[in-house]
């Protein structure tokens, strides 16, 4: 998936769903079960997506690791 916009908490869209799929697939679990879990990703960027994204950013040494899916983080997933 090619991400074209920055994403942050509270946003919605199919790119948010794609981000959740990416995170879940790479081992940065959005949710263990239910909404946001693998195969049940949603289009809402909530606290669970933010927490998983922070873990991903930390693993990639992206600073600041605050759960904002901006240009630096987007470039790392291509």
mmCIF file with all atom_site columns, N, CA and C in Angstrom:
data_model
loop_
_atom_site.group_PDB
_atom_site.id
_atom_site.type_symbol
_atom_site.label_atom_id
_atom_site.label_alt_id
_atom_site.label_comp_id
_atom_site.label_asym_id
_atom_site.label_entity_id
_atom_site.label_seq_id
_atom_site.pdbx_PDB_ins_code
_atom_site.Cartn_x
_atom_site.Cartn_y
_atom_site.Cartn_z
_atom_site.occupancy
_atom_site.B_iso_or_equiv
_atom_site.pdbx_formal_charge
_atom_site.auth_seq_id
_atom_site.auth_comp_id
_atom_site.auth_asym_id
_atom_site.auth_atom_id
_atom_site.pdbx_PDB_model_num
ATOM 1   N N  . UNK A 1 1  ? 0.836   -1.194 0.000  1.00 0.00 ? 1  UNK A N  1
ATOM 2   C CA . UNK A 1 1  ? 0.000   0.000  0.000  1.00 0.00 ? 1  UNK A CA 1
ATOM 3   C C  . UNK A 1 1  ? 0.870   1.242  0.000  1.00 0.00 ? 1  UNK A C  1
ATOM 4   N N  . UNK A 1 2  ? 0.520   2.196  -0.808 1.00 0.00 ? 2  UNK A N  1
ATOM 5   C CA . UNK A 1 2  ? 1.209   3.480  -0.840 1.00 0.00 ? 2  UNK A CA 1
ATOM 6   C C  . UNK A 1 2  ? 0.379   4.484  -0.050 1.00 0.00 ? 2  UNK A C  1
ATOM 7   N N  . UNK A 1 3  ? 0.972   5.032  0.999  1.00 0.00 ? 3  UNK A N  1
ATOM 8   C CA . UNK A 1 3  ? 0.264   5.992  1.836  1.00 0.00 ? 3  UNK A CA 1
ATOM 9   C C  . UNK A 1 3  ? 0.572   7.398  1.346  1.00 0.00 ? 3  UNK A C  1
ATOM 10  N N  . UNK A 1 4  ? -0.470  8.199  1.137  1.00 0.00 ? 4  UNK A N  1
ATOM 11  C CA . UNK A 1 4  ? -0.278  9.520  0.542  1.00 0.00 ? 4  UNK A CA 1
ATOM 12  C C  . UNK A 1 4  ? -0.594  10.671 1.490  1.00 0.00 ? 4  UNK A C  1
ATOM 13  N N  . UNK A 1 5  ? -1.155  10.385 2.658  1.00 0.00 ? 5  UNK A N  1
ATOM 14  C CA . UNK A 1 5  ? -1.445  11.473 3.590  1.00 0.00 ? 5  UNK A CA 1
ATOM 15  C C  . UNK A 1 5  ? -0.996  11.093 4.994  1.00 0.00 ? 5  UNK A C  1
ATOM 16  N N  . UNK A 1 6  ? -0.751  12.110 5.784  1.00 0.00 ? 6  UNK A N  1
ATOM 17  C CA . UNK A 1 6  ? -0.404  11.887 7.178  1.00 0.00 ? 6  UNK A CA 1
ATOM 18  C C  . UNK A 1 6  ? -1.656  11.487 7.943  1.00 0.00 ? 6  UNK A C  1
ATOM 19  N N  . UNK A 1 7  ? -1.475  10.620 8.920  1.00 0.00 ? 7  UNK A N  1
ATOM 20  C CA . UNK A 1 7  ? -2.610  10.135 9.710  1.00 0.00 ? 7  UNK A CA 1
ATOM 21  C C  . UNK A 1 7  ? -2.338  10.358 11.189 1.00 0.00 ? 7  UNK A C  1
ATOM 22  N N  . UNK A 1 8  ? -3.404  10.684 11.910 1.00 0.00 ? 8  UNK A N  1
ATOM 23  C CA . UNK A 1 8  ? -3.286  10.859 13.354 1.00 0.00 ? 8  UNK A CA 1
ATOM 24  C C  . UNK A 1 8  ? -4.591  10.445 14.021 1.00 0.00 ? 8  UNK A C  1
ATOM 25  N N  . UNK A 1 9  ? -4.535  10.374 15.333 1.00 0.00 ? 9  UNK A N  1
ATOM 26  C CA . UNK A 1 9  ? -5.689  9.932  16.116 1.00 0.00 ? 9  UNK A CA 1
ATOM 27  C C  . UNK A 1 9  ? -6.940  10.716 15.758 1.00 0.00 ? 9  UNK A C  1
ATOM 28  N N  . UNK A 1 10 ? -8.040  9.987  15.630 1.00 0.00 ? 10 UNK A N  1
ATOM 29  C CA . UNK A 1 10 ? -9.333  10.583 15.322 1.00 0.00 ? 10 UNK A CA 1
ATOM 30  C C  . UNK A 1 10 ? -9.694  10.556 13.844 1.00 0.00 ? 10 UNK A C  1
ATOM 31  N N  . UNK A 1 11 ? -8.715  10.280 12.998 1.00 0.00 ? 11 UNK A N  1
ATOM 32  C CA . UNK A 1 11 ? -8.979  10.267 11.553 1.00 0.00 ? 11 UNK A CA 1
ATOM 33  C C  . UNK A 1 11 ? -9.620  8.951  11.116 1.00 0.00 ? 11 UNK A C  1
ATOM 34  N N  . UNK A 1 12 ? -10.282 8.985  9.959  1.00 0.00 ? 12 UNK A N  1
ATOM 35  C CA . UNK A 1 12 ? -10.883 7.790  9.381  1.00 0.00 ? 12 UNK A CA 1
ATOM 36  C C  . UNK A 1 12 ? -10.500 7.689  7.918  1.00 0.00 ? 12 UNK A C  1
ATOM 37  N N  . UNK A 1 13 ? -10.594 6.477  7.387  1.00 0.00 ? 13 UNK A N  1
ATOM 38  C CA . UNK A 1 13 ? -10.337 6.274  5.971  1.00 0.00 ? 13 UNK A CA 1
ATOM 39  C C  . UNK A 1 13 ? -9.792  4.893  5.702  1.00 0.00 ? 13 UNK A C  1
ATOM 40  N N  . UNK A 1 14 ? -9.822  4.524  4.442  1.00 0.00 ? 14 UNK A N  1
ATOM 41  C CA . UNK A 1 14 ? -9.298  3.212  4.060  1.00 0.00 ? 14 UNK A CA 1
ATOM 42  C C  . UNK A 1 14 ? -7.790  3.126  4.265  1.00 0.00 ? 14 UNK A C  1
ATOM 43  N N  . UNK A 1 15 ? -7.109  4.274  4.227  1.00 0.00 ? 15 UNK A N  1
ATOM 44  C CA . UNK A 1 15 ? -5.675  4.252  4.506  1.00 0.00 ? 15 UNK A CA 1
ATOM 45  C C  . UNK A 1 15 ? -5.398  3.942  5.972  1.00 0.00 ? 15 UNK A C  1
ATOM 46  N N  . UNK A 1 16 ? -6.329  4.303  6.852  1.00 0.00 ? 16 UNK A N  1
ATOM 47  C CA . UNK A 1 16 ? -6.201  3.925  8.268  1.00 0.00 ? 16 UNK A CA 1
ATOM 48  C C  . UNK A 1 16 ? -6.321  2.405  8.391  1.00 0.00 ? 16 UNK A C  1
ATOM 49  N N  . UNK A 1 17 ? -7.284  1.837  7.685  1.00 0.00 ? 17 UNK A N  1
ATOM 50  C CA . UNK A 1 17 ? -7.440  0.373  7.684  1.00 0.00 ? 17 UNK A CA 1
ATOM 51  C C  . UNK A 1 17 ? -6.154  -0.288 7.165  1.00 0.00 ? 17 UNK A C  1
ATOM 52  N N  . UNK A 1 18 ? -5.608  0.254  6.086  1.00 0.00 ? 18 UNK A N  1
ATOM 53  C CA . UNK A 1 18 ? -4.370  -0.288 5.518  1.00 0.00 ? 18 UNK A CA 1
ATOM 54  C C  . UNK A 1 18 ? -3.217  -0.190 6.520  1.00 0.00 ? 18 UNK A C  1
ATOM 55  N N  . UNK A 1 19 ? -3.166  0.896  7.272  1.00 0.00 ? 19 UNK A N  1
ATOM 56  C CA . UNK A 1 19 ? -2.137  1.044  8.305  1.00 0.00 ? 19 UNK A CA 1
ATOM 57  C C  . UNK A 1 19 ? -2.309  -0.023 9.377  1.00 0.00 ? 19 UNK A C  1
ATOM 58  N N  . UNK A 1 20 ? -3.531  -0.261 9.806  1.00 0.00 ? 20 UNK A N  1
ATOM 59  C CA . UNK A 1 20 ? -3.783  -1.302 10.807 1.00 0.00 ? 20 UNK A CA 1
ATOM 60  C C  . UNK A 1 20 ? -3.384  -2.670 10.283 1.00 0.00 ? 20 UNK A C  1
ATOM 61  N N  . UNK A 1 21 ? -3.704  -2.962 9.034  1.00 0.00 ? 21 UNK A N  1
ATOM 62  C CA . UNK A 1 21 ? -3.313  -4.235 8.430  1.00 0.00 ? 21 UNK A CA 1
ATOM 63  C C  . UNK A 1 21 ? -1.795  -4.356 8.437  1.00 0.00 ? 21 UNK A C  1
ATOM 64  N N  . UNK A 1 22 ? -1.105  -3.291 8.027  1.00 0.00 ? 22 UNK A N  1
ATOM 65  C CA . UNK A 1 22 ? 0.355   -3.289 8.028  1.00 0.00 ? 22 UNK A CA 1
ATOM 66  C C  . UNK A 1 22 ? 0.892   -3.570 9.425  1.00 0.00 ? 22 UNK A C  1
ATOM 67  N N  . UNK A 1 23 ? 0.394   -2.837 10.414 1.00 0.00 ? 23 UNK A N  1
ATOM 68  C CA . UNK A 1 23 ? 0.878   -3.001 11.783 1.00 0.00 ? 23 UNK A CA 1
ATOM 69  C C  . UNK A 1 23 ? 0.630   -4.415 12.290 1.00 0.00 ? 23 UNK A C  1
ATOM 70  N N  . UNK A 1 24 ? -0.580  -4.919 12.089 1.00 0.00 ? 24 UNK A N  1
ATOM 71  C CA . UNK A 1 24 ? -0.909  -6.280 12.543 1.00 0.00 ? 24 UNK A CA 1
ATOM 72  C C  . UNK A 1 24 ? -0.033  -7.324 11.854 1.00 0.00 ? 24 UNK A C  1
ATOM 73  N N  . UNK A 1 25 ? 0.201   -7.143 10.572 1.00 0.00 ? 25 UNK A N  1
ATOM 74  C CA . UNK A 1 25 ? 0.997   -8.095 9.795  1.00 0.00 ? 25 UNK A CA 1
ATOM 75  C C  . UNK A 1 25 ? 2.456   -8.110 10.238 1.00 0.00 ? 25 UNK A C  1
ATOM 76  N N  . UNK A 1 26 ? 2.968   -6.942 10.631 1.00 0.00 ? 26 UNK A N  1
ATOM 77  C CA . UNK A 1 26 ? 4.377   -6.815 11.018 1.00 0.00 ? 26 UNK A CA 1
ATOM 78  C C  . UNK A 1 26 ? 4.621   -7.123 12.498 1.00 0.00 ? 26 UNK A C  1
ATOM 79  N N  . UNK A 1 27 ? 3.566   -7.534 13.227 1.00 0.00 ? 27 UNK A N  1
ATOM 80  C CA . UNK A 1 27 ? 3.742   -7.910 14.629 1.00 0.00 ? 27 UNK A CA 1
ATOM 81  C C  . UNK A 1 27 ? 3.527   -6.790 15.630 1.00 0.00 ? 27 UNK A C  1
ATOM 82  N N  . UNK A 1 28 ? 3.017   -5.645 15.171 1.00 0.00 ? 28 UNK A N  1
ATOM 83  C CA . UNK A 1 28 ? 2.711   -4.532 16.061 1.00 0.00 ? 28 UNK A CA 1
ATOM 84  C C  . UNK A 1 28 ? 1.191   -4.498 16.230 1.00 0.00 ? 28 UNK A C  1
ATOM 85  N N  . UNK A 1 29 ? 0.718   -5.398 17.062 1.00 0.00 ? 29 UNK A N  1
ATOM 86  C CA . UNK A 1 29 ? -0.705  -5.699 17.197 1.00 0.00 ? 29 UNK A CA 1
ATOM 87  C C  . UNK A 1 29 ? -1.527  -4.491 17.615 1.00 0.00 ? 29 UNK A C  1
ATOM 88  N N  . UNK A 1 30 ? -2.534  -4.208 16.816 1.00 0.00 ? 30 UNK A N  1
ATOM 89  C CA . UNK A 1 30 ? -3.475  -3.142 17.139 1.00 0.00 ? 30 UNK A CA 1
ATOM 90  C C  . UNK A 1 30 ? -4.417  -3.644 18.236 1.00 0.00 ? 30 UNK A C  1
ATOM 91  N N  . UNK A 1 31 ? -4.934  -4.853 18.077 1.00 0.00 ? 31 UNK A N  1
ATOM 92  C CA . UNK A 1 31 ? -5.801  -5.476 19.084 1.00 0.00 ? 31 UNK A CA 1
ATOM 93  C C  . UNK A 1 31 ? -5.631  -6.988 18.998 1.00 0.00 ? 31 UNK A C  1
ATOM 94  N N  . UNK A 1 32 ? -5.677  -7.642 20.144 1.00 0.00 ? 32 UNK A N  1
ATOM 95  C CA . UNK A 1 32 ? -5.523  -9.102 20.185 1.00 0.00 ? 32 UNK A CA 1
ATOM 96  C C  . UNK A 1 32 ? -6.772  -9.794 19.656 1.00 0.00 ? 32 UNK A C  1
ATOM 97  N N  . UNK A 1 33 ? -7.930  -9.241 19.981 1.00 0.00 ? 33 UNK A N  1
ATOM 98  C CA . UNK A 1 33 ? -9.204  -9.814 19.537 1.00 0.00 ? 33 UNK A CA 1
ATOM 99  C C  . UNK A 1 33 ? -10.191 -8.675 19.287 1.00 0.00 ? 33 UNK A C  1
ATOM 100 N N  . UNK A 1 34 ? -11.210 -8.955 18.497 1.00 0.00 ? 34 UNK A N  1
ATOM 101 C CA . UNK A 1 34 ? -12.249 -7.966 18.232 1.00 0.00 ? 34 UNK A CA 1
ATOM 102 C C  . UNK A 1 34 ? -11.804 -6.879 17.279 1.00 0.00 ? 34 UNK A C  1
ATOM 103 N N  . UNK A 1 35 ? -12.419 -5.715 17.420 1.00 0.00 ? 35 UNK A N  1
ATOM 104 C CA . UNK A 1 35 ? -12.176 -4.589 16.538 1.00 0.00 ? 35 UNK A CA 1
ATOM 105 C C  . UNK A 1 35 ? -10.689 -4.230 16.524 1.00 0.00 ? 35 UNK A C  1
ATOM 106 N N  . UNK A 1 36 ? -10.129 -4.140 15.325 1.00 0.00 ? 36 UNK A N  1
ATOM 107 C CA . UNK A 1 36 ? -8.724  -3.794 15.173 1.00 0.00 ? 36 UNK A CA 1
ATOM 108 C C  . UNK A 1 36 ? -7.785  -4.983 15.127 1.00 0.00 ? 36 UNK A C  1
ATOM 109 N N  . UNK A 1 37 ? -8.300  -6.153 15.464 1.00 0.00 ? 37 UNK A N  1
ATOM 110 C CA . UNK A 1 37 ? -7.456  -7.347 15.431 1.00 0.00 ? 37 UNK A CA 1
ATOM 111 C C  . UNK A 1 37 ? -7.259  -7.809 13.989 1.00 0.00 ? 37 UNK A C  1
ATOM 112 N N  . UNK A 1 38 ? -6.302  -8.719 13.803 1.00 0.00 ? 38 UNK A N  1
ATOM 113 C CA . UNK A 1 38 ? -5.984  -9.200 12.463 1.00 0.00 ? 38 UNK A CA 1
ATOM 114 C C  . UNK A 1 38 ? -7.248  -9.749 11.793 1.00 0.00 ? 38 UNK A C  1
ATOM 115 N N  . UNK A 1 39 ? -7.555  -9.225 10.619 1.00 0.00 ? 39 UNK A N  1
ATOM 116 C CA . UNK A 1 39 ? -8.754  -9.614 9.891  1.00 0.00 ? 39 UNK A CA 1
ATOM 117 C C  . UNK A 1 39 ? -9.991  -8.810 10.258 1.00 0.00 ? 39 UNK A C  1
ATOM 118 N N  . UNK A 1 40 ? -9.884  -7.973 11.307 1.00 0.00 ? 40 UNK A N  1
ATOM 119 C CA . UNK A 1 40 ? -11.016 -7.148 11.741 1.00 0.00 ? 40 UNK A CA 1
ATOM 120 C C  . UNK A 1 40 ? -10.583 -5.685 11.871 1.00 0.00 ? 40 UNK A C  1
ATOM 121 N N  . UNK A 1 41 ? -9.637  -5.305 11.016 1.00 0.00 ? 41 UNK A N  1
ATOM 122 C CA . UNK A 1 41 ? -9.157  -3.930 11.048 1.00 0.00 ? 41 UNK A CA 1
ATOM 123 C C  . UNK A 1 41 ? -10.292 -2.971 10.678 1.00 0.00 ? 41 UNK A C  1
ATOM 124 N N  . UNK A 1 42 ? -10.195 -1.752 11.193 1.00 0.00 ? 42 UNK A N  1
ATOM 125 C CA . UNK A 1 42 ? -11.229 -0.748 10.949 1.00 0.00 ? 42 UNK A CA 1
ATOM 126 C C  . UNK A 1 42 ? -10.629 0.462  10.251 1.00 0.00 ? 42 UNK A C  1
ATOM 127 N N  . UNK A 1 43 ? -11.492 1.395  9.898  1.00 0.00 ? 43 UNK A N  1
ATOM 128 C CA . UNK A 1 43 ? -11.029 2.620  9.243  1.00 0.00 ? 43 UNK A CA 1
ATOM 129 C C  . UNK A 1 43 ? -10.873 3.767  10.232 1.00 0.00 ? 43 UNK A C  1
ATOM 130 N N  . UNK A 1 44 ? -10.876 3.480  11.538 1.00 0.00 ? 44 UNK A N  1
ATOM 131 C CA . UNK A 1 44 ? -10.768 4.516  12.576 1.00 0.00 ? 44 UNK A CA 1
ATOM 132 C C  . UNK A 1 44 ? -9.414  4.457  13.266 1.00 0.00 ? 44 UNK A C  1
ATOM 133 N N  . UNK A 1 45 ? -8.732  5.586  13.336 1.00 0.00 ? 45 UNK A N  1
ATOM 134 C CA . UNK A 1 45 ? -7.436  5.709  14.000 1.00 0.00 ? 45 UNK A CA 1
ATOM 135 C C  . UNK A 1 45 ? -7.698  6.099  15.453 1.00 0.00 ? 45 UNK A C  1
ATOM 136 N N  . UNK A 1 46 ? -7.754  5.091  16.310 1.00 0.00 ? 46 UNK A N  1
ATOM 137 C CA . UNK A 1 46 ? -8.003  5.321  17.724 1.00 0.00 ? 46 UNK A CA 1
ATOM 138 C C  . UNK A 1 46 ? -6.767  5.067  18.567 1.00 0.00 ? 46 UNK A C  1
ATOM 139 N N  . UNK A 1 47 ? -6.958  4.998  19.894 1.00 0.00 ? 47 UNK A N  1
ATOM 140 C CA . UNK A 1 47 ? -5.837  4.804  20.811 1.00 0.00 ? 47 UNK A CA 1
ATOM 141 C C  . UNK A 1 47 ? -5.044  3.516  20.566 1.00 0.00 ? 47 UNK A C  1
ATOM 142 N N  . UNK A 1 48 ? -5.707  2.449  20.152 1.00 0.00 ? 48 UNK A N  1
ATOM 143 C CA . UNK A 1 48 ? -5.005  1.179  19.915 1.00 0.00 ? 48 UNK A CA 1
ATOM 144 C C  . UNK A 1 48 ? -4.101  1.277  18.685 1.00 0.00 ? 48 UNK A C  1
ATOM 145 N N  . UNK A 1 49 ? -4.570  1.956  17.654 1.00 0.00 ? 49 UNK A N  1
ATOM 146 C CA . UNK A 1 49 ? -3.748  2.166  16.458 1.00 0.00 ? 49 UNK A CA 1
ATOM 147 C C  . UNK A 1 49 ? -2.543  3.025  16.813 1.00 0.00 ? 49 UNK A C  1
ATOM 148 N N  . UNK A 1 50 ? -2.771  4.071  17.585 1.00 0.00 ? 50 UNK A N  1
ATOM 149 C CA . UNK A 1 50 ? -1.689  4.962  17.993 1.00 0.00 ? 50 UNK A CA 1
ATOM 150 C C  . UNK A 1 50 ? -0.637  4.201  18.803 1.00 0.00 ? 50 UNK A C  1
ATOM 151 N N  . UNK A 1 51 ? -1.076  3.377  19.743 1.00 0.00 ? 51 UNK A N  1
ATOM 152 C CA . UNK A 1 51 ? -0.143  2.620  20.582 1.00 0.00 ? 51 UNK A CA 1
ATOM 153 C C  . UNK A 1 51 ? 0.694   1.649  19.752 1.00 0.00 ? 51 UNK A C  1
ATOM 154 N N  . UNK A 1 52 ? 0.050   0.963  18.796 1.00 0.00 ? 52 UNK A N  1
ATOM 155 C CA . UNK A 1 52 ? 0.775   0.031  17.931 1.00 0.00 ? 52 UNK A CA 1
ATOM 156 C C  . UNK A 1 52 ? 1.755   0.792  17.051 1.00 0.00 ? 52 UNK A C  1
ATOM 157 N N  . UNK A 1 53 ? 1.359   1.957  16.569 1.00 0.00 ? 53 UNK A N  1
ATOM 158 C CA . UNK A 1 53 ? 2.226   2.768  15.722 1.00 0.00 ? 53 UNK A CA 1
ATOM 159 C C  . UNK A 1 53 ? 3.443   3.267  16.503 1.00 0.00 ? 53 UNK A C  1
ATOM 160 N N  . UNK A 1 54 ? 3.255   3.652  17.750 1.00 0.00 ? 54 UNK A N  1
ATOM 161 C CA . UNK A 1 54 ? 4.378   4.076  18.594 1.00 0.00 ? 54 UNK A CA 1
ATOM 162 C C  . UNK A 1 54 ? 5.392   2.938  18.710 1.00 0.00 ? 54 UNK A C  1
ATOM 163 N N  . UNK A 1 55 ? 4.923   1.725  18.939 1.00 0.00 ? 55 UNK A N  1
ATOM 164 C CA . UNK A 1 55 ? 5.828   0.569  19.042 1.00 0.00 ? 55 UNK A CA 1
ATOM 165 C C  . UNK A 1 55 ? 6.588   0.359  17.737 1.00 0.00 ? 55 UNK A C  1
ATOM 166 N N  . UNK A 1 56 ? 5.899   0.498  16.617 1.00 0.00 ? 56 UNK A N  1
ATOM 167 C CA . UNK A 1 56 ? 6.552   0.375  15.318 1.00 0.00 ? 56 UNK A CA 1
ATOM 168 C C  . UNK A 1 56 ? 7.625   1.459  15.170 1.00 0.00 ? 56 UNK A C  1
ATOM 169 N N  . UNK A 1 57 ? 7.259   2.704  15.484 1.00 0.00 ? 57 UNK A N  1
ATOM 170 C CA . UNK A 1 57 ? 8.208   3.804  15.350 1.00 0.00 ? 57 UNK A CA 1
ATOM 171 C C  . UNK A 1 57 ? 9.437   3.582  16.230 1.00 0.00 ? 57 UNK A C  1
ATOM 172 N N  . UNK A 1 58 ? 9.228   3.107  17.452 1.00 0.00 ? 58 UNK A N  1
ATOM 173 C CA . UNK A 1 58 ? 10.352  2.833  18.348 1.00 0.00 ? 58 UNK A CA 1
ATOM 174 C C  . UNK A 1 58 ? 11.263  1.765  17.750 1.00 0.00 ? 58 UNK A C  1
ATOM 175 N N  . UNK A 1 59 ? 10.678  0.736  17.166 1.00 0.00 ? 59 UNK A N  1
ATOM 176 C CA . UNK A 1 59 ? 11.471  -0.348 16.588 1.00 0.00 ? 59 UNK A CA 1
ATOM 177 C C  . UNK A 1 59 ? 12.293  0.133  15.395 1.00 0.00 ? 59 UNK A C  1
ATOM 178 N N  . UNK A 1 60 ? 11.776  1.150  14.694 1.00 0.00 ? 60 UNK A N  1
ATOM 179 C CA . UNK A 1 60 ? 12.460  1.705  13.522 1.00 0.00 ? 60 UNK A CA 1
ATOM 180 C C  . UNK A 1 60 ? 13.345  2.901  13.885 1.00 0.00 ? 60 UNK A C  1
ATOM 181 N N  . UNK A 1 61 ? 13.391  3.222  15.179 1.00 0.00 ? 61 UNK A N  1
ATOM 182 C CA . UNK A 1 61 ? 14.174  4.359  15.684 1.00 0.00 ? 61 UNK A CA 1
ATOM 183 C C  . UNK A 1 61 ? 13.742  5.689  15.065 1.00 0.00 ? 61 UNK A C  1
ATOM 184 N N  . UNK A 1 62 ? 12.436  5.810  14.846 1.00 0.00 ? 62 UNK A N  1
ATOM 185 C CA . UNK A 1 62 ? 11.852  7.051  14.343 1.00 0.00 ? 62 UNK A CA 1
ATOM 186 C C  . UNK A 1 62 ? 11.535  7.927  15.549 1.00 0.00 ? 62 UNK A C  1
ATOM 187 N N  . UNK A 1 63 ? 12.050  9.152  15.519 1.00 0.00 ? 63 UNK A N  1
ATOM 188 C CA . UNK A 1 63 ? 11.792  10.060 16.630 1.00 0.00 ? 63 UNK A CA 1
ATOM 189 C C  . UNK A 1 63 ? 11.172  11.354 16.114 1.00 0.00 ? 63 UNK A C  1
ATOM 190 N N  . UNK A 1 64 ? 10.258  11.937 16.858 1.00 0.00 ? 64 UNK A N  1
ATOM 191 C CA . UNK A 1 64 ? 9.716   11.372 18.088 1.00 0.00 ? 64 UNK A CA 1
ATOM 192 C C  . UNK A 1 64 ? 8.710   10.261 17.780 1.00 0.00 ? 64 UNK A C  1
ATOM 193 N N  . UNK A 1 65 ? 8.698   9.246  18.604 1.00 0.00 ? 65 UNK A N  1
ATOM 194 C CA . UNK A 1 65 ? 7.755   8.130  18.442 1.00 0.00 ? 65 UNK A CA 1
ATOM 195 C C  . UNK A 1 65 ? 6.479   8.467  19.210 1.00 0.00 ? 65 UNK A C  1
ATOM 196 N N  . UNK A 1 66 ? 5.608   9.222  18.555 1.00 0.00 ? 66 UNK A N  1
ATOM 197 C CA . UNK A 1 66 ? 4.417   9.725  19.226 1.00 0.00 ? 66 UNK A CA 1
ATOM 198 C C  . UNK A 1 66 ? 3.109   9.223  18.620 1.00 0.00 ? 66 UNK A C  1
ATOM 199 N N  . UNK A 1 67 ? 3.208   8.338  17.613 1.00 0.00 ? 67 UNK A N  1
ATOM 200 C CA . UNK A 1 67 ? 1.992   7.801  17.014 1.00 0.00 ? 67 UNK A CA 1
ATOM 201 C C  . UNK A 1 67 ? 1.396   8.667  15.938 1.00 0.00 ? 67 UNK A C  1
ATOM 202 N N  . UNK A 1 68 ? 2.192   9.571  15.377 1.00 0.00 ? 68 UNK A N  1
ATOM 203 C CA . UNK A 1 68 ? 1.765   10.371 14.230 1.00 0.00 ? 68 UNK A CA 1
ATOM 204 C C  . UNK A 1 68 ? 2.354   9.721  12.987 1.00 0.00 ? 68 UNK A C  1
ATOM 205 N N  . UNK A 1 69 ? 1.495   9.402  12.022 1.00 0.00 ? 69 UNK A N  1
ATOM 206 C CA . UNK A 1 69 ? 1.923   8.729  10.799 1.00 0.00 ? 69 UNK A CA 1
ATOM 207 C C  . UNK A 1 69 ? 2.226   9.791  9.743  1.00 0.00 ? 69 UNK A C  1
ATOM 208 N N  . UNK A 1 70 ? 3.380   10.433 9.900  1.00 0.00 ? 70 UNK A N  1
ATOM 209 C CA . UNK A 1 70 ? 3.782   11.506 9.010  1.00 0.00 ? 70 UNK A CA 1
ATOM 210 C C  . UNK A 1 70 ? 4.753   11.035 7.933  1.00 0.00 ? 70 UNK A C  1
ATOM 211 N N  . UNK A 1 71 ? 5.379   11.974 7.242  1.00 0.00 ? 71 UNK A N  1
ATOM 212 C CA . UNK A 1 71 ? 6.248   11.643 6.107  1.00 0.00 ? 71 UNK A CA 1
ATOM 213 C C  . UNK A 1 71 ? 7.378   10.661 6.436  1.00 0.00 ? 71 UNK A C  1
ATOM 214 N N  . UNK A 1 72 ? 8.041   10.825 7.576  1.00 0.00 ? 72 UNK A N  1
ATOM 215 C CA . UNK A 1 72 ? 9.169   9.934  7.921  1.00 0.00 ? 72 UNK A CA 1
ATOM 216 C C  . UNK A 1 72 ? 8.672   8.521  8.129  1.00 0.00 ? 72 UNK A C  1
ATOM 217 N N  . UNK A 1 73 ? 7.591   8.359  8.878  1.00 0.00 ? 73 UNK A N  1
ATOM 218 C CA . UNK A 1 73 ? 7.059   7.024  9.136  1.00 0.00 ? 73 UNK A CA 1
ATOM 219 C C  . UNK A 1 73 ? 6.485   6.427  7.864  1.00 0.00 ? 73 UNK A C  1
ATOM 220 N N  . UNK A 1 74 ? 5.782   7.232  7.084  1.00 0.00 ? 74 UNK A N  1
ATOM 221 C CA . UNK A 1 74 ? 5.224   6.730  5.815  1.00 0.00 ? 74 UNK A CA 1
ATOM 222 C C  . UNK A 1 74 ? 6.333   6.211  4.918  1.00 0.00 ? 74 UNK A C  1
ATOM 223 N N  . UNK A 1 75 ? 7.447   6.911  4.849  1.00 0.00 ? 75 UNK A N  1
ATOM 224 C CA . UNK A 1 75 ? 8.563   6.494  4.003  1.00 0.00 ? 75 UNK A CA 1
ATOM 225 C C  . UNK A 1 75 ? 9.137   5.161  4.458  1.00 0.00 ? 75 UNK A C  1
ATOM 226 N N  . UNK A 1 76 ? 9.035   4.863  5.734  1.00 0.00 ? 76 UNK A N  1
ATOM 227 C CA . UNK A 1 76 ? 9.616   3.613  6.257  1.00 0.00 ? 76 UNK A CA 1
ATOM 228 C C  . UNK A 1 76 ? 8.798   2.378  5.906  1.00 0.00 ? 76 UNK A C  1
ATOM 229 N N  . UNK A 1 77 ? 7.564   2.545  5.489  1.00 0.00 ? 77 UNK A N  1
ATOM 230 C CA . UNK A 1 77 ? 6.706   1.391  5.194  1.00 0.00 ? 77 UNK A CA 1
ATOM 231 C C  . UNK A 1 77 ? 6.624   1.087  3.710  1.00 0.00 ? 77 UNK A C  1
ATOM 232 N N  . UNK A 1 78 ? 7.318   1.818  2.877  1.00 0.00 ? 78 UNK A N  1
ATOM 233 C CA . UNK A 1 78 ? 7.239   1.610  1.432  1.00 0.00 ? 78 UNK A CA 1
ATOM 234 C C  . UNK A 1 78 ? 8.075   0.476  0.983  1.00 0.00 ? 78 UNK A C  1
#
